[in-house]
PDB file of C-alpha atoms in Angstrom:
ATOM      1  CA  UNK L  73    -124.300  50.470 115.592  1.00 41.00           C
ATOM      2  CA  UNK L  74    -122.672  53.471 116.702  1.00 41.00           C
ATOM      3  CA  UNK L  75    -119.437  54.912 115.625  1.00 40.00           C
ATOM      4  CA  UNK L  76    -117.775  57.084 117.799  1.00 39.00           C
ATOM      5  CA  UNK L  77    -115.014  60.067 116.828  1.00 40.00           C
ATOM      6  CA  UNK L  78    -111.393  58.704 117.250  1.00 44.00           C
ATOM      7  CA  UNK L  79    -109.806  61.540 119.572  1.00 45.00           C
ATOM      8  CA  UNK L  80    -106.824  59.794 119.782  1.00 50.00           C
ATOM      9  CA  UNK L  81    -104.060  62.677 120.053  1.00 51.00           C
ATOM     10  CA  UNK L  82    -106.154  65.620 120.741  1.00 52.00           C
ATOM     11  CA  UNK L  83    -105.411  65.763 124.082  1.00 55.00           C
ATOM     12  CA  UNK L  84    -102.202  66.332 124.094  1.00 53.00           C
ATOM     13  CA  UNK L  85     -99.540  69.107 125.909  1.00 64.00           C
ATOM     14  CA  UNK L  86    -100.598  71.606 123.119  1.00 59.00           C
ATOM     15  CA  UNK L  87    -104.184  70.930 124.058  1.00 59.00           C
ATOM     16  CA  UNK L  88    -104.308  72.539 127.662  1.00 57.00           C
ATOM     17  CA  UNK L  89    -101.983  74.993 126.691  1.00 62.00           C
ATOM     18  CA  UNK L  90    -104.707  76.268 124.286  1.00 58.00           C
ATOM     19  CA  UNK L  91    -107.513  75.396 125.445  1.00 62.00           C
ATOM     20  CA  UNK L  92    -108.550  79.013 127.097  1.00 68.00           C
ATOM     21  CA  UNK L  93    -109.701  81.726 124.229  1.00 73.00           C
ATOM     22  CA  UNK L  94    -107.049  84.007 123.587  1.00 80.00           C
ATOM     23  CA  UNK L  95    -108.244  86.347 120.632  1.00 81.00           C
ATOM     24  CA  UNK L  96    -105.979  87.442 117.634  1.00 84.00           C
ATOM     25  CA  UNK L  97    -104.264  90.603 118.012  1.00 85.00           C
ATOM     26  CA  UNK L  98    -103.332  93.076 115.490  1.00 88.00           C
ATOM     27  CA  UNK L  99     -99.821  94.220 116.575  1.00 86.00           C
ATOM     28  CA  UNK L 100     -97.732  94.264 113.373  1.00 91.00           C
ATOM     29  CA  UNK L 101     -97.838  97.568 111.078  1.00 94.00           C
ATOM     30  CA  UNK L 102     -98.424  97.850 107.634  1.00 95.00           C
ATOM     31  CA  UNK L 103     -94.957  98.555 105.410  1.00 95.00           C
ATOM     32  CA  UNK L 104     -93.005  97.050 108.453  1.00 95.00           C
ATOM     33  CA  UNK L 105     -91.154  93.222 108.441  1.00 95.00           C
ATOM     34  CA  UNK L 106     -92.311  90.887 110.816  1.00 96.00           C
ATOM     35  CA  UNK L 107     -90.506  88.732 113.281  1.00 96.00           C
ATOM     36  CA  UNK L 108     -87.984  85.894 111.926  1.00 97.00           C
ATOM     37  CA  UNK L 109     -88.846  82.892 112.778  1.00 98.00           C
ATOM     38  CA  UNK L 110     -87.341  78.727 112.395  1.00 97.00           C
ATOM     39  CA  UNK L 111     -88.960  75.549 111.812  1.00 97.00           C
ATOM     40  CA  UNK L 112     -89.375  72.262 110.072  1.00 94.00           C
ATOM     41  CA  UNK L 113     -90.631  71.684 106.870  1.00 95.00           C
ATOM     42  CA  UNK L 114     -92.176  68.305 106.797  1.00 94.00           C
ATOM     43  CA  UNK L 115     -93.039  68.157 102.907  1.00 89.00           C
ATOM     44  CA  UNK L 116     -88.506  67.863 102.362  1.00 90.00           C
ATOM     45  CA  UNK L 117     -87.287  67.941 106.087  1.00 89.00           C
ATOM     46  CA  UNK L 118     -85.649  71.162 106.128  1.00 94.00           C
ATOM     47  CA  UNK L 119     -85.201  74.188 108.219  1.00 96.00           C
ATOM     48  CA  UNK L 120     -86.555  76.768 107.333  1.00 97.00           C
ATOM     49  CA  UNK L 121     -86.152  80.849 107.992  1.00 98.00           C
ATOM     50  CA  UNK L 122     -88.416  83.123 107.154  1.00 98.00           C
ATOM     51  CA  UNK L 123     -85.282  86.115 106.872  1.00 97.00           C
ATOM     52  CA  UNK L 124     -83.899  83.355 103.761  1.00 97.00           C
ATOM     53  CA  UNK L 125     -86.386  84.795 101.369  1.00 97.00           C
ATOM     54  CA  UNK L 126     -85.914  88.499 102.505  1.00 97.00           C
ATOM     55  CA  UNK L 127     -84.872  90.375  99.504  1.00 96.00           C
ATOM     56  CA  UNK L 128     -85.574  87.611  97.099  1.00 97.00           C
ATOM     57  CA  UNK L 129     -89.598  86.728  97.152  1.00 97.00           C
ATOM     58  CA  UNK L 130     -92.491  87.745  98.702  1.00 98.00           C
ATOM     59  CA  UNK L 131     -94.224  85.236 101.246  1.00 98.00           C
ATOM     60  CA  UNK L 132     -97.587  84.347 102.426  1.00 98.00           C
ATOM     61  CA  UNK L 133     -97.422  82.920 105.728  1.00 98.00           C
ATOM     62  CA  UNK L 134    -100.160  80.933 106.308  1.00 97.00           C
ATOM     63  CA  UNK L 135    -100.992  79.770 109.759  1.00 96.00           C
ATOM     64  CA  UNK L 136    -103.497  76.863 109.899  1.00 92.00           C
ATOM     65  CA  UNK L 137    -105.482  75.183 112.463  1.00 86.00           C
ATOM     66  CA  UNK L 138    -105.642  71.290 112.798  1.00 76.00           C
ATOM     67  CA  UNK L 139    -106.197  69.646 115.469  1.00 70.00           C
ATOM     68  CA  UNK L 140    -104.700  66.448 114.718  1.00 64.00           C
ATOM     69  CA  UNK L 141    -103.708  64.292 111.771  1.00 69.00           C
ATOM     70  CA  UNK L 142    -107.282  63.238 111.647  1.00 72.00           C
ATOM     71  CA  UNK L 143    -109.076  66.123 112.768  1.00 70.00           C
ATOM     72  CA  UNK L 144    -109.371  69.528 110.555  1.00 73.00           C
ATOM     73  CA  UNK L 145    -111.017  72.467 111.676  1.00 72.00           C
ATOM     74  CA  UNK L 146    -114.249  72.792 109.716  1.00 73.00           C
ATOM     75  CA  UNK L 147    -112.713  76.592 108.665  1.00 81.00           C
ATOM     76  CA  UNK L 148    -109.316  75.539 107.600  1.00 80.00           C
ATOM     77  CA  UNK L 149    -109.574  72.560 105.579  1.00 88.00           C
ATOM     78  CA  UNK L 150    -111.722  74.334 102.743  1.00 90.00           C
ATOM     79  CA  UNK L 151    -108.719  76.935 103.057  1.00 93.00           C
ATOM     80  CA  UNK L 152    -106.127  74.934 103.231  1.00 92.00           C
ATOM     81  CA  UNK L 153    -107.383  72.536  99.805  1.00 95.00           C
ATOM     82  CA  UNK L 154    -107.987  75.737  98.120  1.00 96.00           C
ATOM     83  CA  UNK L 155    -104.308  77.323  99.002  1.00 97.00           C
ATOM     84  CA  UNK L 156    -102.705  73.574  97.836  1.00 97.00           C
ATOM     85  CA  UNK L 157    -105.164  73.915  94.654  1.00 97.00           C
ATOM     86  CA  UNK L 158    -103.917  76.842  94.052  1.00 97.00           C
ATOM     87  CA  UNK L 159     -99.884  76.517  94.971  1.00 97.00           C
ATOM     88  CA  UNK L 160     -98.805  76.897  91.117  1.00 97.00           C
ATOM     89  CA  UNK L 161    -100.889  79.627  91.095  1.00 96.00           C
ATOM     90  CA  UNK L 162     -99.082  81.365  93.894  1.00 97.00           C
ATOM     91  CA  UNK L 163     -95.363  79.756  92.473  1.00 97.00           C
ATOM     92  CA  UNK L 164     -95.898  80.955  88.932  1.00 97.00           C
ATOM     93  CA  UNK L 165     -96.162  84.779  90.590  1.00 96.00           C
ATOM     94  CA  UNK L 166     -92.969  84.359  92.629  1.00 97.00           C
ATOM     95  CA  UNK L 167     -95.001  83.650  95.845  1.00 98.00           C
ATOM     96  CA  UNK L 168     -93.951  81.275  98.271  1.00 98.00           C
ATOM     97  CA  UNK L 169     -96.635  79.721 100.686  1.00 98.00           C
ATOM     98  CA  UNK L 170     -95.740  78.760 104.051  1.00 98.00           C
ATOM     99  CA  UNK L 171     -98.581  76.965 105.909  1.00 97.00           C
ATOM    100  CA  UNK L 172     -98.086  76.728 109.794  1.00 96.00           C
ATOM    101  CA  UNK L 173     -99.507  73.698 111.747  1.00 93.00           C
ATOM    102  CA  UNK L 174     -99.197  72.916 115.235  1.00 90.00           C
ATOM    103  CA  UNK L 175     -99.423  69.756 114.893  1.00 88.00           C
ATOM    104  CA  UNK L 176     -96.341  67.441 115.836  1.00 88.00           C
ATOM    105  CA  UNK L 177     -93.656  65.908 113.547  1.00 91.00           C
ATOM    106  CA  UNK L 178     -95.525  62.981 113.341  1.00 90.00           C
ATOM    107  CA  UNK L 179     -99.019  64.080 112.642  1.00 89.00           C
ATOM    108  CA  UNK L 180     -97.990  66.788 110.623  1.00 88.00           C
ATOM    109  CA  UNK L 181     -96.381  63.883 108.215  1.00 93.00           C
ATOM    110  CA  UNK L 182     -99.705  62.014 107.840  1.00 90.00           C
ATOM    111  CA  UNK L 183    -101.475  65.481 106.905  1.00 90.00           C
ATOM    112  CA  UNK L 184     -98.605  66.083 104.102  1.00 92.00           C
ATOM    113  CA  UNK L 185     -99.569  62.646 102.683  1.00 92.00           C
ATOM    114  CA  UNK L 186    -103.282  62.499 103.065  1.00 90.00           C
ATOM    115  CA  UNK L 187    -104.017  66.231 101.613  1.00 92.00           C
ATOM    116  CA  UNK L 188    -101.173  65.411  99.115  1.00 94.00           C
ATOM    117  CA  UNK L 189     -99.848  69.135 100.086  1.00 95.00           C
ATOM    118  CA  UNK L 190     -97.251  70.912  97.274  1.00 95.00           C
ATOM    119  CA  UNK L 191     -96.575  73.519  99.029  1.00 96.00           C
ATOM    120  CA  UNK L 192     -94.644  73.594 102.652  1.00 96.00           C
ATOM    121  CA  UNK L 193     -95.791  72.559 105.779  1.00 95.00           C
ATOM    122  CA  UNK L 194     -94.080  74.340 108.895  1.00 97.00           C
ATOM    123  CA  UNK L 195     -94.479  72.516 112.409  1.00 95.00           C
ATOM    124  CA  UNK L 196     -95.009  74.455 115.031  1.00 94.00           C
ATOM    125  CA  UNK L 197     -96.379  72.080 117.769  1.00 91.00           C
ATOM    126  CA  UNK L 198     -94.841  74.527 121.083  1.00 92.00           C
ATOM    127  CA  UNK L 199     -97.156  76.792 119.230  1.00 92.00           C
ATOM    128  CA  UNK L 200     -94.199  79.677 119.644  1.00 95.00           C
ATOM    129  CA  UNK L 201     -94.494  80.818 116.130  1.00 96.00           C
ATOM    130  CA  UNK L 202     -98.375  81.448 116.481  1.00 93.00           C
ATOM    131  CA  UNK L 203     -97.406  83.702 119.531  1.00 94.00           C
ATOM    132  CA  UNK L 204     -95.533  85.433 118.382  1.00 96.00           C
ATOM    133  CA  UNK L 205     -97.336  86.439 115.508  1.00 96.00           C
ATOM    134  CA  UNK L 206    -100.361  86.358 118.582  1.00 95.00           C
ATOM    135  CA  UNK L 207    -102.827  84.659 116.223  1.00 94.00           C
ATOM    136  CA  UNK L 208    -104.691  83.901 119.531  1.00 89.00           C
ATOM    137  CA  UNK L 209    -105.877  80.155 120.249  1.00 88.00           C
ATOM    138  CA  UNK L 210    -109.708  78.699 121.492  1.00 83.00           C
ATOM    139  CA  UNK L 211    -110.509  75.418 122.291  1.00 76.00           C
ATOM    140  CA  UNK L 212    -107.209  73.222 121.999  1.00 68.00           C
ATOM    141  CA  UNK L 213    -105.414  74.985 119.373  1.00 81.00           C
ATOM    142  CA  UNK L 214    -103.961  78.335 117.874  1.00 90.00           C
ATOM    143  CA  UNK L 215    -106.369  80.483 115.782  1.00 91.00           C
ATOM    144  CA  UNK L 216    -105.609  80.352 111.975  1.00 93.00           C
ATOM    145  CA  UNK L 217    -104.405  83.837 110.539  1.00 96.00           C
ATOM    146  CA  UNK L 218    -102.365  84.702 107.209  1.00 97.00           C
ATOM    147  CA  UNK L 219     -99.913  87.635 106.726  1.00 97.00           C
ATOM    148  CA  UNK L 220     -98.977  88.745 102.802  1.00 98.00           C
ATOM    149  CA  UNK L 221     -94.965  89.606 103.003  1.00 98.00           C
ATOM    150  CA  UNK L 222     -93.531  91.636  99.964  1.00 97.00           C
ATOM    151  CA  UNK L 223     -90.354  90.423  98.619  1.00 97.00           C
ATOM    152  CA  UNK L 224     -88.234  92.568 101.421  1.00 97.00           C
ATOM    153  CA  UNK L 225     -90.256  90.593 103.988  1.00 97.00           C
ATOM    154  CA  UNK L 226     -92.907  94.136 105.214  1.00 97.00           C
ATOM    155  CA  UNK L 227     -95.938  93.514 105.722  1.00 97.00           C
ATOM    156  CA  UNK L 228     -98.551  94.377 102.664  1.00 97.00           C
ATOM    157  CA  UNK L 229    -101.760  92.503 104.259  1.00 96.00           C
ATOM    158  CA  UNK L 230    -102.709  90.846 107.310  1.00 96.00           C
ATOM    159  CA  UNK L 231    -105.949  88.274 108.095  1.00 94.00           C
ATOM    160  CA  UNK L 232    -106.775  87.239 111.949  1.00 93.00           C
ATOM    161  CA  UNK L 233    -109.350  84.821 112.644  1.00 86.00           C
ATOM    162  CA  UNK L 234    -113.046  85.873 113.177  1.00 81.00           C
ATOM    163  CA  UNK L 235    -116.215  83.447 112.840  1.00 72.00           C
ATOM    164  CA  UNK L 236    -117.203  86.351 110.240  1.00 74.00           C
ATOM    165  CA  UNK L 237    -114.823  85.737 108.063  1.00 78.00           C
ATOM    166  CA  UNK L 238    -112.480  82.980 108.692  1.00 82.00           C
ATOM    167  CA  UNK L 239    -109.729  83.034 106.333  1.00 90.00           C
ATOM    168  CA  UNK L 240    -108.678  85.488 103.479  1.00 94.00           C
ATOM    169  CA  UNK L 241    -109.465  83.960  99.895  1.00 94.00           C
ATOM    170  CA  UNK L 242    -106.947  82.793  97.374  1.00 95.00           C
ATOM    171  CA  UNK L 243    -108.513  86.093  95.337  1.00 96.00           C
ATOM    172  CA  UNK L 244    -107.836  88.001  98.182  1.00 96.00           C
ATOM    173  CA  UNK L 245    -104.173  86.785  99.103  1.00 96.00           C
ATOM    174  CA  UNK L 246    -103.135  87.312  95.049  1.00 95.00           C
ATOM    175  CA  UNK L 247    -104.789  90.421  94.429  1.00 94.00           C
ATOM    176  CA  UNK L 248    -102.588  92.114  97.607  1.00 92.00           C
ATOM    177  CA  UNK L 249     -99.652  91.190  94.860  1.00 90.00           C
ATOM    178  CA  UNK L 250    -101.020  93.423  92.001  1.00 83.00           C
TER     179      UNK L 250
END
């Protein structure tokens, strides 16, 4: 017998407002702050700012792609296991992790569960955030990309999406830190 993918939720508003390639682009300077930005945490159901942890500790902003709670891009879910392997890593340092979804409320509450995350997941499901930081998008949803804040919130690293190299390594994102 044959199974068949459940798609149930992928085509969705955020869908067709992704769906044409977009590529990344690299607008934000080196030893400059990026742009503020507000949204849910789903791991404790708080707001939260990126400007809070200006001048206090340095942040990774992490922007994932998942299609939907049951759908992972084949890129991001090694990254995004390794990052949550790796979140005391990043805490014992000073380093908070925020890892953007576009995925809604809902789904994004069923990834916190199943992946058992520790570290935050922001929901971004107008995708606003990931403009912003113009990640670009293909096929449905944003492009994953990662940015390395110091503690006053400039920008020491930056990582946009390429099928060369899809996301920057946990060695990578800790080493910008040294």
């Amino acid at each position: 017998m044959l199974t068949s993918t459940d798609f149930t939720g992928l085509f969705n508003e955020r869908f067709f407002h992704n769906f044409l390639p977009i590529p990344a682009l690299d607008n934000f300077r080196l030893g400059v702050g990026t742009p503020d930005f507000k949204l849910s945490d789903i791991t404790n159901n708080a707001v939260v700012k990126l400007s809070d942890f200006r001048g206090k500790q340095p942040v990774i902003i992490a922007f994932t792609r998942i299609f939907t709670e049951k759908q992972y891009c084949p890129f991001c879910y090694p990254h995004i296991q390794a990052l949550n392997d790796n979140y005391e890593q990043f805490k014992n340092r000073g380093i908070e992790i925020l890892l953007i979804t576009s995925t809604d409320k809902k789904q994004s509450q069923i990834i916190v569960q199943d992946l058992g995350l520790k570290m935050p997941l922001l929901s971004d499901s107008s995708c606003h955030t990931f403009r912003i930081y113009k990640t670009g998008q293909a096929l449905g949803a944003p492009l994953p990309a990662q940015f390395v804040l110091d503690k006053d919130g400039k920008l020491l690293y930056r990582h946009l999406f390429s099928f060369l190299d899809h996301n920057a390594s946990i060695e990578t994102l800790l080493e910008k830190y040294d």
